[in-house]
Short mmCIF file of C-alpha atoms and ligand atoms in Angstrom, two decimals:
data_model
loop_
_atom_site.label_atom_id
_atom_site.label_comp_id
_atom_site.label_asym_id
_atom_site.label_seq_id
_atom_site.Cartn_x
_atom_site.Cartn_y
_atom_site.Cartn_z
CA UNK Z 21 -1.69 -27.16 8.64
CA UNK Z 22 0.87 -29.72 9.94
CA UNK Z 23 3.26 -28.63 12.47
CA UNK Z 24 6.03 -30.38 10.18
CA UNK Z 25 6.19 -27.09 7.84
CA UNK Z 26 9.37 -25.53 7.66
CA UNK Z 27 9.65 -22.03 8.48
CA UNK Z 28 10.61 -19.40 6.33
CA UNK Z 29 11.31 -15.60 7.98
CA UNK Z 30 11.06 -12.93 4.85
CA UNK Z 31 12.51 -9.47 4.80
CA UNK Z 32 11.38 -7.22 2.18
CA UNK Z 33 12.81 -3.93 1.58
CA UNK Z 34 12.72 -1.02 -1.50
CA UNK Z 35 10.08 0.33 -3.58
CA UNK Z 36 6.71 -0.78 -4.05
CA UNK Z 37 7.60 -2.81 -7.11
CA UNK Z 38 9.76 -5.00 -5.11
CA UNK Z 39 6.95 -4.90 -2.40
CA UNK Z 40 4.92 -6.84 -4.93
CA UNK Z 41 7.54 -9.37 -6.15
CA UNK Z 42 7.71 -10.00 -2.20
CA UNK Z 43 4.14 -10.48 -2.22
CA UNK Z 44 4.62 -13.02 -5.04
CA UNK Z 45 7.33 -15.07 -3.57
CA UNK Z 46 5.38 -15.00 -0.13
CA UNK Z 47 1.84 -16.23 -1.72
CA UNK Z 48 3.83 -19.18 -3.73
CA UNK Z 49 6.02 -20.44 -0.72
CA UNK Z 50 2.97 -20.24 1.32
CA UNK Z 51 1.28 -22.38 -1.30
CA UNK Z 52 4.28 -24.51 -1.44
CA UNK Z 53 3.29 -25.57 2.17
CA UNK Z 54 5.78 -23.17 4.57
CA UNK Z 55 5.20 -20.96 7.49
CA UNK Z 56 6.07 -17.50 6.84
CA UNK Z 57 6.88 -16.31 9.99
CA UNK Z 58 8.50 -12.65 11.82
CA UNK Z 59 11.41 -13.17 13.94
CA UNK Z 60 14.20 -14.78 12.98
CA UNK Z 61 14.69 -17.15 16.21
CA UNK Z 62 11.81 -19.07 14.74
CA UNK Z 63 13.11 -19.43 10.89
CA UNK Z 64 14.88 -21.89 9.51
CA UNK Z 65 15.57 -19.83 7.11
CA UNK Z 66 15.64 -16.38 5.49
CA UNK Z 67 14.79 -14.60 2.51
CA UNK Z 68 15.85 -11.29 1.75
CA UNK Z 69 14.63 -9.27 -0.89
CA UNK Z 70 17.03 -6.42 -1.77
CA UNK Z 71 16.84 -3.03 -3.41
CA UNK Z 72 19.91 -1.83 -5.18
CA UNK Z 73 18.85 1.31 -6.96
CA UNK Z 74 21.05 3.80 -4.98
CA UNK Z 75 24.07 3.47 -2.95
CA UNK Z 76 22.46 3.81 0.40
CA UNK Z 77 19.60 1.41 -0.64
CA UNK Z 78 22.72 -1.02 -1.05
CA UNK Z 79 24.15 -0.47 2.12
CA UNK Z 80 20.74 -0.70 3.77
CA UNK Z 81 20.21 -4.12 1.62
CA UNK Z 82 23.90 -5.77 2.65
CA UNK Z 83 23.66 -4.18 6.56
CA UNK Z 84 20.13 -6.33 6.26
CA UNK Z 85 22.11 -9.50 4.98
CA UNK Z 86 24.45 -9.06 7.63
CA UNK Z 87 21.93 -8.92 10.20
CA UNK Z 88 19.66 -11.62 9.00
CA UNK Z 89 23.45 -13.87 8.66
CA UNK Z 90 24.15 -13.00 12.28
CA UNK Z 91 20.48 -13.60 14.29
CA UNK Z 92 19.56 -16.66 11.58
CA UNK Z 93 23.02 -18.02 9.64
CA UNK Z 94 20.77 -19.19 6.83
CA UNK Z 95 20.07 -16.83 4.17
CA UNK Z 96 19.06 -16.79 0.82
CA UNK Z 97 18.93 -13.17 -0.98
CA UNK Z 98 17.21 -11.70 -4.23
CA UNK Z 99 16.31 -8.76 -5.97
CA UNK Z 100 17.66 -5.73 -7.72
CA UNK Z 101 20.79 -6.30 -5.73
CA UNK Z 102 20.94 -9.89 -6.45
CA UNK Z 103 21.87 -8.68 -10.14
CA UNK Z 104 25.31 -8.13 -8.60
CA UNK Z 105 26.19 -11.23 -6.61
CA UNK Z 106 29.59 -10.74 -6.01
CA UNK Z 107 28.89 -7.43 -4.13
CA UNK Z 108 26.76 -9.67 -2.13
CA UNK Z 109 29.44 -12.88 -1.85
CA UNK Z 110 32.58 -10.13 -1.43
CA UNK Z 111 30.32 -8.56 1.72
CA UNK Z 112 28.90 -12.21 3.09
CA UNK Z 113 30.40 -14.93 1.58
CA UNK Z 114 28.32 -17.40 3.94
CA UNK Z 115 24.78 -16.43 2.75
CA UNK Z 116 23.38 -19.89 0.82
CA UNK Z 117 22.61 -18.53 -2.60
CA UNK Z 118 22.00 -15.19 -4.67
CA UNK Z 119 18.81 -14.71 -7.08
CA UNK Z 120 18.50 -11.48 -9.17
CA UNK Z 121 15.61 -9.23 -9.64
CA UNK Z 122 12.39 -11.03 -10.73
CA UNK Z 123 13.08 -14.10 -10.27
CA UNK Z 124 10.38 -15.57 -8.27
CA UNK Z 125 10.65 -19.59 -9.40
CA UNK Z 126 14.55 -19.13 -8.61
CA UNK Z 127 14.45 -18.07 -5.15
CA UNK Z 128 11.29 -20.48 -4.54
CA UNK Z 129 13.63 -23.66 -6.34
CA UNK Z 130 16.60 -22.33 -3.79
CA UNK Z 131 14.68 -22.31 -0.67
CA UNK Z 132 12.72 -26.08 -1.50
CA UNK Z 133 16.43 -26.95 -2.18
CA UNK Z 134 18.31 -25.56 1.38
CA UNK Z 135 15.07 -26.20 3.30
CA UNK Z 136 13.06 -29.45 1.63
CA UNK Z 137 9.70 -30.33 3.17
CA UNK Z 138 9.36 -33.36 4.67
CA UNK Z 139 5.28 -33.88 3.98
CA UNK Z 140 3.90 -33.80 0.52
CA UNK Z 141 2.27 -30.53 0.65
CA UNK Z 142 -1.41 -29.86 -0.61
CA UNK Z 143 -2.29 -26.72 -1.95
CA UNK Z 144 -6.04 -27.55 -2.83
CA UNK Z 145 -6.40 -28.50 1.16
CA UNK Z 146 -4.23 -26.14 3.05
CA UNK Z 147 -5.43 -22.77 3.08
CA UNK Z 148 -3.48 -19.69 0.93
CA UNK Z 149 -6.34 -16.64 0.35
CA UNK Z 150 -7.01 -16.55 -3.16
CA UNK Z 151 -5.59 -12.70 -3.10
CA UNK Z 152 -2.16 -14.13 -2.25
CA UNK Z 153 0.18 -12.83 0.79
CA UNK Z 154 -0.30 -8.80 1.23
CA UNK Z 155 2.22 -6.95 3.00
CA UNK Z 156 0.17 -3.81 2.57
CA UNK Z 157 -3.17 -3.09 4.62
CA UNK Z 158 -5.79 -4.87 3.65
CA UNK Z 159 -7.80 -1.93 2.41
CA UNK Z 160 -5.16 -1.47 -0.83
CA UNK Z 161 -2.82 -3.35 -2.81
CA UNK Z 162 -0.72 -2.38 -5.44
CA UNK Z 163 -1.01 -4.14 -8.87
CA UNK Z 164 2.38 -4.39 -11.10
CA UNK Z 165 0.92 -4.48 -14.85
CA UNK Z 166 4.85 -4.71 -16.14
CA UNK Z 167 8.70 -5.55 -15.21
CA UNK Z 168 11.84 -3.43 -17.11
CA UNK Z 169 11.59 -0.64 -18.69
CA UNK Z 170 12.72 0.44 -22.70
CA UNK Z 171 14.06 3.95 -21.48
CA UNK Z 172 17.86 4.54 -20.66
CA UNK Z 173 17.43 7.41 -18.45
CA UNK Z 174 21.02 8.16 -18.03
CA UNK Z 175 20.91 8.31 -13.92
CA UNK Z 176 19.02 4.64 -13.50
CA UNK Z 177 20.31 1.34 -13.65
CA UNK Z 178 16.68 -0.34 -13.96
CA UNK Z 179 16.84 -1.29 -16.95
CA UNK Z 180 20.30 -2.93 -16.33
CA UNK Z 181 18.79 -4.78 -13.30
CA UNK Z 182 15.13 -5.85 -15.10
CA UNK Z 183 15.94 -5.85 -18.11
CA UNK Z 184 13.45 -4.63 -20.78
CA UNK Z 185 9.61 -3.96 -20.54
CA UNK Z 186 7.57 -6.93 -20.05
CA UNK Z 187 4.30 -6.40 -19.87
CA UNK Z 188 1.82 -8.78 -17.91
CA UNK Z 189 -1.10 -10.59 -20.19
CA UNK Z 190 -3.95 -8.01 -19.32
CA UNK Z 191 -6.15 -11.04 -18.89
CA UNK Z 192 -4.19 -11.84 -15.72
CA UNK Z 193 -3.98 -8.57 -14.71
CA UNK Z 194 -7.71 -8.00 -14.54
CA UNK Z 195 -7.86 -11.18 -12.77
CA UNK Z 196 -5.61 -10.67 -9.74
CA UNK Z 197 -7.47 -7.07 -9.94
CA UNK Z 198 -10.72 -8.64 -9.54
CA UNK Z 199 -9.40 -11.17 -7.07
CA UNK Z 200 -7.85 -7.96 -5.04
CA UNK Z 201 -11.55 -6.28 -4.80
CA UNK Z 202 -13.54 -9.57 -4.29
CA UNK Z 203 -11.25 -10.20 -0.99
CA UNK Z 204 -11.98 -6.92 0.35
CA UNK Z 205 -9.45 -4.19 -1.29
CA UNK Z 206 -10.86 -0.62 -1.59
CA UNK Z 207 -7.71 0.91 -3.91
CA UNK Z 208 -5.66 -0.50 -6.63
CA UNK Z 209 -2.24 1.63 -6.83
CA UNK Z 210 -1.52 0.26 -10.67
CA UNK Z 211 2.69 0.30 -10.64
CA UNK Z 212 5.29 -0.47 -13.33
CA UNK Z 213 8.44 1.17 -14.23
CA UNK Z 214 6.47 3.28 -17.06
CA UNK Z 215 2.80 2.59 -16.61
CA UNK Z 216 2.14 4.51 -20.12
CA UNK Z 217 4.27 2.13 -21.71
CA UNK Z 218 2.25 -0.60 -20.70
CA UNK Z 219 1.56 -3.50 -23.75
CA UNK Z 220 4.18 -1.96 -25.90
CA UNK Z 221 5.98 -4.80 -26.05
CA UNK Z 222 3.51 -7.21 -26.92
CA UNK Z 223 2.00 -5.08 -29.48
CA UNK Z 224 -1.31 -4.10 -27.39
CA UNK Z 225 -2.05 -7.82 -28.14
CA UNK Z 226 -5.74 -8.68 -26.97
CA UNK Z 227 -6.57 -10.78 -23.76
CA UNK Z 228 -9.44 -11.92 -22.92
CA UNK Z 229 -11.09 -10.99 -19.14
CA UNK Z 230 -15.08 -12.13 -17.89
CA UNK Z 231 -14.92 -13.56 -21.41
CA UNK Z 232 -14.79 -10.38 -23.26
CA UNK Z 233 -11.85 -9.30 -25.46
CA UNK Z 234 -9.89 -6.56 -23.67
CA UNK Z 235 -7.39 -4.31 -25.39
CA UNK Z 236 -3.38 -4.50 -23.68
CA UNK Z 237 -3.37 -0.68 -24.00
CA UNK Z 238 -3.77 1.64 -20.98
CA UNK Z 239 -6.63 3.01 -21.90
CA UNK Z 240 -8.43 -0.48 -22.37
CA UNK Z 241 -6.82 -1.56 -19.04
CA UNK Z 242 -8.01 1.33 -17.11
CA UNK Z 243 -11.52 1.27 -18.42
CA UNK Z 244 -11.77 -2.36 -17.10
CA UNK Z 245 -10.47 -1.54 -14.07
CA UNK Z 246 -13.05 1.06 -13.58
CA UNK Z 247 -15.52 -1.59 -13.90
CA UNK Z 248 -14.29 -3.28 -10.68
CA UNK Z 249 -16.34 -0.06 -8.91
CA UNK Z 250 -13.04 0.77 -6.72
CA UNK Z 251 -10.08 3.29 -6.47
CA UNK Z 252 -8.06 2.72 -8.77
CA UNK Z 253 -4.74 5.57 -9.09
CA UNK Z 254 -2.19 5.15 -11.32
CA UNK Z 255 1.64 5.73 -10.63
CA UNK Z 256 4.70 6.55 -12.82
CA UNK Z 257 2.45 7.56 -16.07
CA UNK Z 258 4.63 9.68 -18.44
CA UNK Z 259 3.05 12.40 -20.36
CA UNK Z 260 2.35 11.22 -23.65
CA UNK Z 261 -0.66 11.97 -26.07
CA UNK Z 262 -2.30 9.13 -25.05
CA UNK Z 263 -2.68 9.47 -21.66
CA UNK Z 264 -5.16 12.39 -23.13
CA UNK Z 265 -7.47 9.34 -23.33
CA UNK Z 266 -7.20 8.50 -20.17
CA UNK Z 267 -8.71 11.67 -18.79
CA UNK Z 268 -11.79 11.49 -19.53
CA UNK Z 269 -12.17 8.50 -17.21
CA UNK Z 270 -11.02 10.64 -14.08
CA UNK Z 271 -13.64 13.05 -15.03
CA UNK Z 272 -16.35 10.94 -15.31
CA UNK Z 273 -15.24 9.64 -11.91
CA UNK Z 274 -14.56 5.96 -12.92
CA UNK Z 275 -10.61 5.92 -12.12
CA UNK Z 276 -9.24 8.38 -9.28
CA UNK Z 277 -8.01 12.04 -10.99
CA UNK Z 278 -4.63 11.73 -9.89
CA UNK Z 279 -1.68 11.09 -11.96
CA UNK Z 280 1.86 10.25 -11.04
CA UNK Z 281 4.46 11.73 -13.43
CA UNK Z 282 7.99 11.88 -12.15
CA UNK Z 283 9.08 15.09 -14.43
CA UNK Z 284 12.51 15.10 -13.08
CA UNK Z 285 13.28 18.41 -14.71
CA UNK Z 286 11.71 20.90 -17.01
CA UNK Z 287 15.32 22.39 -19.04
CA UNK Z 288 15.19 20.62 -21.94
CA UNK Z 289 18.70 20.60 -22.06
CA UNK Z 290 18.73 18.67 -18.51
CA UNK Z 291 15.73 16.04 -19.69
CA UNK Z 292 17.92 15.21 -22.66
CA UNK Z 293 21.16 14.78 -20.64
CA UNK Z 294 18.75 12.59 -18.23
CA UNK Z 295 17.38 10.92 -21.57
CA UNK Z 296 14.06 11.48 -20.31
CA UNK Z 297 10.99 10.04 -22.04
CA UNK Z 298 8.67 12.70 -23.43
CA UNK Z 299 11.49 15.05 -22.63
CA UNK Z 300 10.50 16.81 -25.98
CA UNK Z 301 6.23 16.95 -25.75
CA UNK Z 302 4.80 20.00 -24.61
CA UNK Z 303 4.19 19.42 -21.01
CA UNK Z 304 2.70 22.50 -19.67
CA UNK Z 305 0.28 22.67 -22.37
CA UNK Z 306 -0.62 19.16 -21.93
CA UNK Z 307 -1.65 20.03 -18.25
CA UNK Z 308 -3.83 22.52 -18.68
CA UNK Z 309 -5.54 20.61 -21.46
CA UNK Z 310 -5.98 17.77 -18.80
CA UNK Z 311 -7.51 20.09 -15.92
CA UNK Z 312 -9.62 21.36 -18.60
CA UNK Z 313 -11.08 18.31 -18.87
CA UNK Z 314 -10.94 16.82 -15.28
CA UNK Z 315 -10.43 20.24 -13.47
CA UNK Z 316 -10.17 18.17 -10.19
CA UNK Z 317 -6.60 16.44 -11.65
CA UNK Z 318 -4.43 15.72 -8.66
CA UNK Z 319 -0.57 15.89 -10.13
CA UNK Z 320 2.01 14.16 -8.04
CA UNK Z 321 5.59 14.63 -9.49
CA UNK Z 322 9.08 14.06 -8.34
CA UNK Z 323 12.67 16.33 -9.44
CA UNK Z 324 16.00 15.92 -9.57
CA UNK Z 325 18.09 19.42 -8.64
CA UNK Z 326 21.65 19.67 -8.94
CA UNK Z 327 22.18 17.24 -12.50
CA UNK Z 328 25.15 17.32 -13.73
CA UNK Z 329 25.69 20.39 -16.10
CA UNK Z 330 22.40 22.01 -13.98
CA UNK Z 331 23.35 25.72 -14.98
CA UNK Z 332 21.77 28.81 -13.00
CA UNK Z 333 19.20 28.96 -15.97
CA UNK Z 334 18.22 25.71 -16.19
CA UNK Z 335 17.34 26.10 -12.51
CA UNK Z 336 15.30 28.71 -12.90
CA UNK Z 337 13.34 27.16 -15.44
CA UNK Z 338 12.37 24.04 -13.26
CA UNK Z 339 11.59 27.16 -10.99
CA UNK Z 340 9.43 29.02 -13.13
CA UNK Z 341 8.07 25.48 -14.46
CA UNK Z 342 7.08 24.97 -11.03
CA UNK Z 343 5.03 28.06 -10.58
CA UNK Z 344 2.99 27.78 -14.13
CA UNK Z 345 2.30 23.93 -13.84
CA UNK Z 346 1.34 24.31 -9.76
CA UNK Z 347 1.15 20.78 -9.19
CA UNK Z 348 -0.32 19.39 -6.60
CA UNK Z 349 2.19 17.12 -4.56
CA UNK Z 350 6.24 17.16 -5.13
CA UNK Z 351 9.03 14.94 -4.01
CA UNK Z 352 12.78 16.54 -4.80
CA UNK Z 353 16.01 15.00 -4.72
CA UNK Z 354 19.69 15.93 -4.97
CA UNK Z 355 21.26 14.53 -7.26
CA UNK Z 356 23.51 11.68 -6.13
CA UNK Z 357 25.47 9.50 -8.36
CA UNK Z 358 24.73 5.61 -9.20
CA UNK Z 359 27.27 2.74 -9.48
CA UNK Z 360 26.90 1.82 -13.38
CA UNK Z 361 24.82 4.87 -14.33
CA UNK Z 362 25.48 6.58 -17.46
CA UNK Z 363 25.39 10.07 -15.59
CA UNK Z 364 28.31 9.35 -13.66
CA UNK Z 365 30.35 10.33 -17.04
CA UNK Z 366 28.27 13.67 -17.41
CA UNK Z 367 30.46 16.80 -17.06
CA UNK Z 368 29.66 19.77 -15.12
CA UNK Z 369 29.29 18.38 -11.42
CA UNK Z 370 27.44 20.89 -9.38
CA UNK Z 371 29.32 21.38 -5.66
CA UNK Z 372 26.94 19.72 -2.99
CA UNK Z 373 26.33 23.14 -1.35
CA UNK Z 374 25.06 24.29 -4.47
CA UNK Z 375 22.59 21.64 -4.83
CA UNK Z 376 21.82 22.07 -0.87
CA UNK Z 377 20.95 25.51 -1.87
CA UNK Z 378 18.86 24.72 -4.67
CA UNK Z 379 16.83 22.14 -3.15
CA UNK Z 380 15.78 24.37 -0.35
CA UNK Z 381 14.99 27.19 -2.94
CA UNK Z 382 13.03 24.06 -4.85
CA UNK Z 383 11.06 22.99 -1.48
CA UNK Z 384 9.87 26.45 -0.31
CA UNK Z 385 8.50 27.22 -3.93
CA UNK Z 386 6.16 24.00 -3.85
CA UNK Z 387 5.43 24.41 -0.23
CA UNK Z 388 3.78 27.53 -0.86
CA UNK Z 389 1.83 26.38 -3.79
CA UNK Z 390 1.07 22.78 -2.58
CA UNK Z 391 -0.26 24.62 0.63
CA UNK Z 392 -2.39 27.35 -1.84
CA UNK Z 393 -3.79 24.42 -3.33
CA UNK Z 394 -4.67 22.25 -0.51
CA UNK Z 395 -5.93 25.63 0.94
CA UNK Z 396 -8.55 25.70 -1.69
CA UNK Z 397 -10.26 22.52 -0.38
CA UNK Z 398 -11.01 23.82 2.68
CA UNK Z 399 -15.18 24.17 2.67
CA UNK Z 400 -15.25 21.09 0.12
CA UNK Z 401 -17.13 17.54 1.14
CA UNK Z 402 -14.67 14.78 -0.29
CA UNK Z 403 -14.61 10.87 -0.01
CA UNK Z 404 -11.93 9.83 2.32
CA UNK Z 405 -10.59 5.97 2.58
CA UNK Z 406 -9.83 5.27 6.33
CA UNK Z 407 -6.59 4.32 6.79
CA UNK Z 408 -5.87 4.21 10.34
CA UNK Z 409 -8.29 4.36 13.60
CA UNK Z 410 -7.00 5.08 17.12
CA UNK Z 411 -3.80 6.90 16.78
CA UNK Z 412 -1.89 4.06 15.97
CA UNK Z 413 -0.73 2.76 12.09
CA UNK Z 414 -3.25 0.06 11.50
CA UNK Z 415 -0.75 -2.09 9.70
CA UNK Z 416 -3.12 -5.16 9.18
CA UNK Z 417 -5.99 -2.74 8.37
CA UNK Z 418 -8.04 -4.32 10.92
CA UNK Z 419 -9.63 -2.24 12.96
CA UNK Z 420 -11.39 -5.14 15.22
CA UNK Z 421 -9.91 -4.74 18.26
CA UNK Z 422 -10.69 -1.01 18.44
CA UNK Z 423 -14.17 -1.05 20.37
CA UNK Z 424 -16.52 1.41 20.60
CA UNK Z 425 -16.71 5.15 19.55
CA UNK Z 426 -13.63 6.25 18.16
CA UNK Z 427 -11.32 9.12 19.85
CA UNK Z 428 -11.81 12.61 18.15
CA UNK Z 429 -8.67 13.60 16.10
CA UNK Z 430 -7.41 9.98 16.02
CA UNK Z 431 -9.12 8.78 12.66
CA UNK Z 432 -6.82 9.11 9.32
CA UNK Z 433 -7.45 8.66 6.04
CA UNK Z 434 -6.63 9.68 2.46
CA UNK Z 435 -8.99 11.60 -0.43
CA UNK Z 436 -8.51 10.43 -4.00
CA UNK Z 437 -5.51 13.25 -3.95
CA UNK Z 438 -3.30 11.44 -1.32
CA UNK Z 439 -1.62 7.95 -2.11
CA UNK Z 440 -0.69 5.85 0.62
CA UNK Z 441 2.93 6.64 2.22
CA UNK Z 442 3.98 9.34 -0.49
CA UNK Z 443 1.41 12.05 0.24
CA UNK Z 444 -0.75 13.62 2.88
CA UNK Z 445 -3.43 12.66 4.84
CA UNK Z 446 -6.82 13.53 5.82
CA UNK Z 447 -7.30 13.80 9.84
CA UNK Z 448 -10.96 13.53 10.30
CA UNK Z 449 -13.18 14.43 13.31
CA UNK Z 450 -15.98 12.28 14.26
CA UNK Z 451 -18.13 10.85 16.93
CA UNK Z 452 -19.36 7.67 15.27
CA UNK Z 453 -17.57 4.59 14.82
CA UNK Z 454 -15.14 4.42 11.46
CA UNK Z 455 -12.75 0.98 10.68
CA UNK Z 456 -9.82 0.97 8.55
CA UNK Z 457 -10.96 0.30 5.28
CA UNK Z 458 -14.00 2.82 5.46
CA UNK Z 459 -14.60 5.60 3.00
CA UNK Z 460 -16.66 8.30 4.57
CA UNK Z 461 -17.92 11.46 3.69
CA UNK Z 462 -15.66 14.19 4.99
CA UNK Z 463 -16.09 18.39 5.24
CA UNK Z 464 -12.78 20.27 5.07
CA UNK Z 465 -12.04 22.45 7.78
CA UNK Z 466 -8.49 23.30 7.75
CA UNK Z 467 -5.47 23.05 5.93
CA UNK Z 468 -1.60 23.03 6.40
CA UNK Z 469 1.28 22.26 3.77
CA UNK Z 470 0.52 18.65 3.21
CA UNK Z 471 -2.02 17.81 5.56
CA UNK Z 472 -6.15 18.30 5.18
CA UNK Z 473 -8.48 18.36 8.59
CA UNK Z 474 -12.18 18.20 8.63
CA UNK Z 475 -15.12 16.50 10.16
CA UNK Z 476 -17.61 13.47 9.25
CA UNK Z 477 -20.72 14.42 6.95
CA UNK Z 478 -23.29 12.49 8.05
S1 SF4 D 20 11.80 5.43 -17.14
FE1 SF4 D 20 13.91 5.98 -16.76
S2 SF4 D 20 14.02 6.27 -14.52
FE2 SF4 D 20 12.18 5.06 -14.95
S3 SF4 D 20 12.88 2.92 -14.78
FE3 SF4 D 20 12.98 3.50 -16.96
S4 SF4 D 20 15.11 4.12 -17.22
FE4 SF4 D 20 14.71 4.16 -15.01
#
């Protein structure tokens, strides 16, 4: 590579979805013949991918501007935030120029335009990994199947910053999946907005993958993706019949048994002020028809407490919802209001210390079942993926540098029941030498609220 390439620094913050759009705009500037590099003395200039979603993502996003403005003086932002430039301009009038969500060519056109090469780049001879840029360890990588989203859920403004579903050809879906596993990646985490959703808007329409026809539905997407023989766990699925068909896959061990569903609520009368999707199928009875099938189902879900118009009742319901469907893993939020979100209009504000109060009632009811459940696994042999060796994040998932035997208690990984940064882990035990990347055999031994222990099977 020519020492003539300019030199772009890249800061990438919010949710995994705009994780992968900066893995997008990485792997084409990178192919476009510029550095990507970490500081922002050695830039010439910077990109900064925003999230906007709440109000102290936004803050986070323009403190980031600011500070990228102030070390560099040459910035160029996008994402979600980027759908309301003049926030942006009002804050920093001096960054360069402001692309919105998705908009990968954009922000690629602006930075060729404030930083032109000066050699004619090759991308056949200089070197980008067929995978693209990863800014996750190399042992996973998520895979967006879809941008937007049709639901109005009355507390988001996603659809107002994405726009509509859009879902990706499944031909090129398989491929960067395939692409993904040939370059080393042990877990697929397949995201979207509303994974269930996915090839609704194109009608299902067939692709074509390894010459075969393949189905845009998520049921023929997941069974190809079993094919590729590694982890594959699906995120932000929302419980509708079909996903019945999807089951049967987890049981038979071909895609992980875990399921994402962000419930949000269990009142009907609070799903319908949300506008929830599926707010009206029978949930509960859905989930015991799934662990019926797959008894092993891992349910991840995340709530909202204190909703505008949240009555005593209506608490007690996501209570007593809680206890019957005993998932597995549970984020919970208070409720805080959106710029731009339908909600805001909602009567029936509950006071903060109300909602303080009900989260903590919320959190102590799942902590006791989440640590019942995990309890169960303890005297259970499960496959764990290594994540880290040596007591120290292995951000690069490269374990080279860490010779020799490994140091008891220092080795952590996930089972097919934890996803990376959202769930627990596994802390294994053992005497022989384990990389990042790994899956080994592992016996539970103990087991706290979140958190499983046990030692290498041989
Ligand atoms: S399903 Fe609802 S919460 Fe999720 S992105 Fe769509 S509108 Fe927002």
């Amino acid at each position: 590579m020519s020492t003539a390439n300019k030199k772009v620094g890249f800061v990438s913050l919010g949710c995994p979805k705009a994780l992968v759009d900066s893995e997008r705009i990485l792997t084409q500037l990178r192919t476009d013949g510029y550095d990507i590099v970490p500081s922002y003395d050695d830039a010439d200039i910077v990109v900064v991918n925003t999230c906007g979603f709440i109000d102290s993502a936004k803050q986070e996003s323009l403190d980031a501007i600011g500070e990228a403005l102030a070390e560099n003086g040459r910035v160029i932002v996008t994402g979600c935030l980027g759908a309301m430039a003049d926030t942006i301009t009002e804050a920093h009038p001096k960054v360069l120029a402001v692309t919105g969500p998705h908009a990968y060519e954009e922000v690629v056109s602006k930075v060729h335009h404030f930083l032109p090469q000066e050699k004619t780049h090759n991308p056949f001879t200089d070197l980008v990994p067929p995978q693209g840029i990863k800014l996750t360890p190399r042992h996973y990588a998520y895979l967006k199947i879809s941008e937007g989203c049709n639901h109005r859920c009355s507390f988001c403004i996603i659809p107002s910053l994405r726009g509509d579903l859009v879902s990706r050809p499944v031909g090129d879906v398989l491929d960067e999946a395939e692409r993904l596993a040939n370059a080393g990646v042990k877990e697929l985490l397949v995201i979207s907005q509303d994974t269930s959703a996915y090839g609704v808007d194109i009608k299902y329409q067939t692709g074509f993958w390894q010459g075969r026809p393949i189905k845009a539905n998520m049921q023929g997407l997941c069974e190809a993706l079993a094919e590729l023989g590694i982890w594959v766990r699906l995120h932000y699925v929302y419980p509708y019949p079909h996903v019945d068909k999807i089951i049967p896959l987890m049981a038979d061990g071909k895609i992980l048994p875990y399921l994402d569903i962000p419930f949000q609520h269990a009142s009907l009368s609070i799903l319908k002020a949300m506008k929830r999707p599926a707010a009206t199928e029978n949930t509960l009875k859905r989930i015991e028809k799934w662990r019926q099938i797959c008894p092993e189902l891992t349910i991840r879900s995340t709530f909202i407490v204190g909703f505008p118009g949240e009555t005593d009742a209506d608490f007690e319901e996501l209570l007593s919802f809680l206890q019957i469907a005993q998932l597995d893993r549970v984020g919970c939020f208070q409720y805080s209001p959106v710029a731009g979100a339908k909600a805001n209009e909602l009567p029936g504000a509950v006071a903060e210390e109300l909602k303080q109060e009900r989260w903590e009632r919320f959190m102590a009811t799942q902590q006791e079942i989440s640590s019942n459940r995990l309890r169960r696994k303890i005297g259970s042999e499960m496959d764990v993926l290594i994540d880290s060796v040596g007591g120290e994040a292995d951000e690069e998932g490269d374990s080279d540098d860490l010779n020799g035997l490994v140091e008891l208690n220092k080795i952590v990984g996930r089972s097919f029941a934890d996803a990376p940064e959202i769930d627990g882990s596994v802390f294994v035990e053992a005497n022989s030498h384990v990389s990042a990347g790994d899956i080994v055999r592992v016996k539970i031994t103990q087991a706290d609220e979140y958190d499983l222990y046990g030692v290498l099977v041989d």
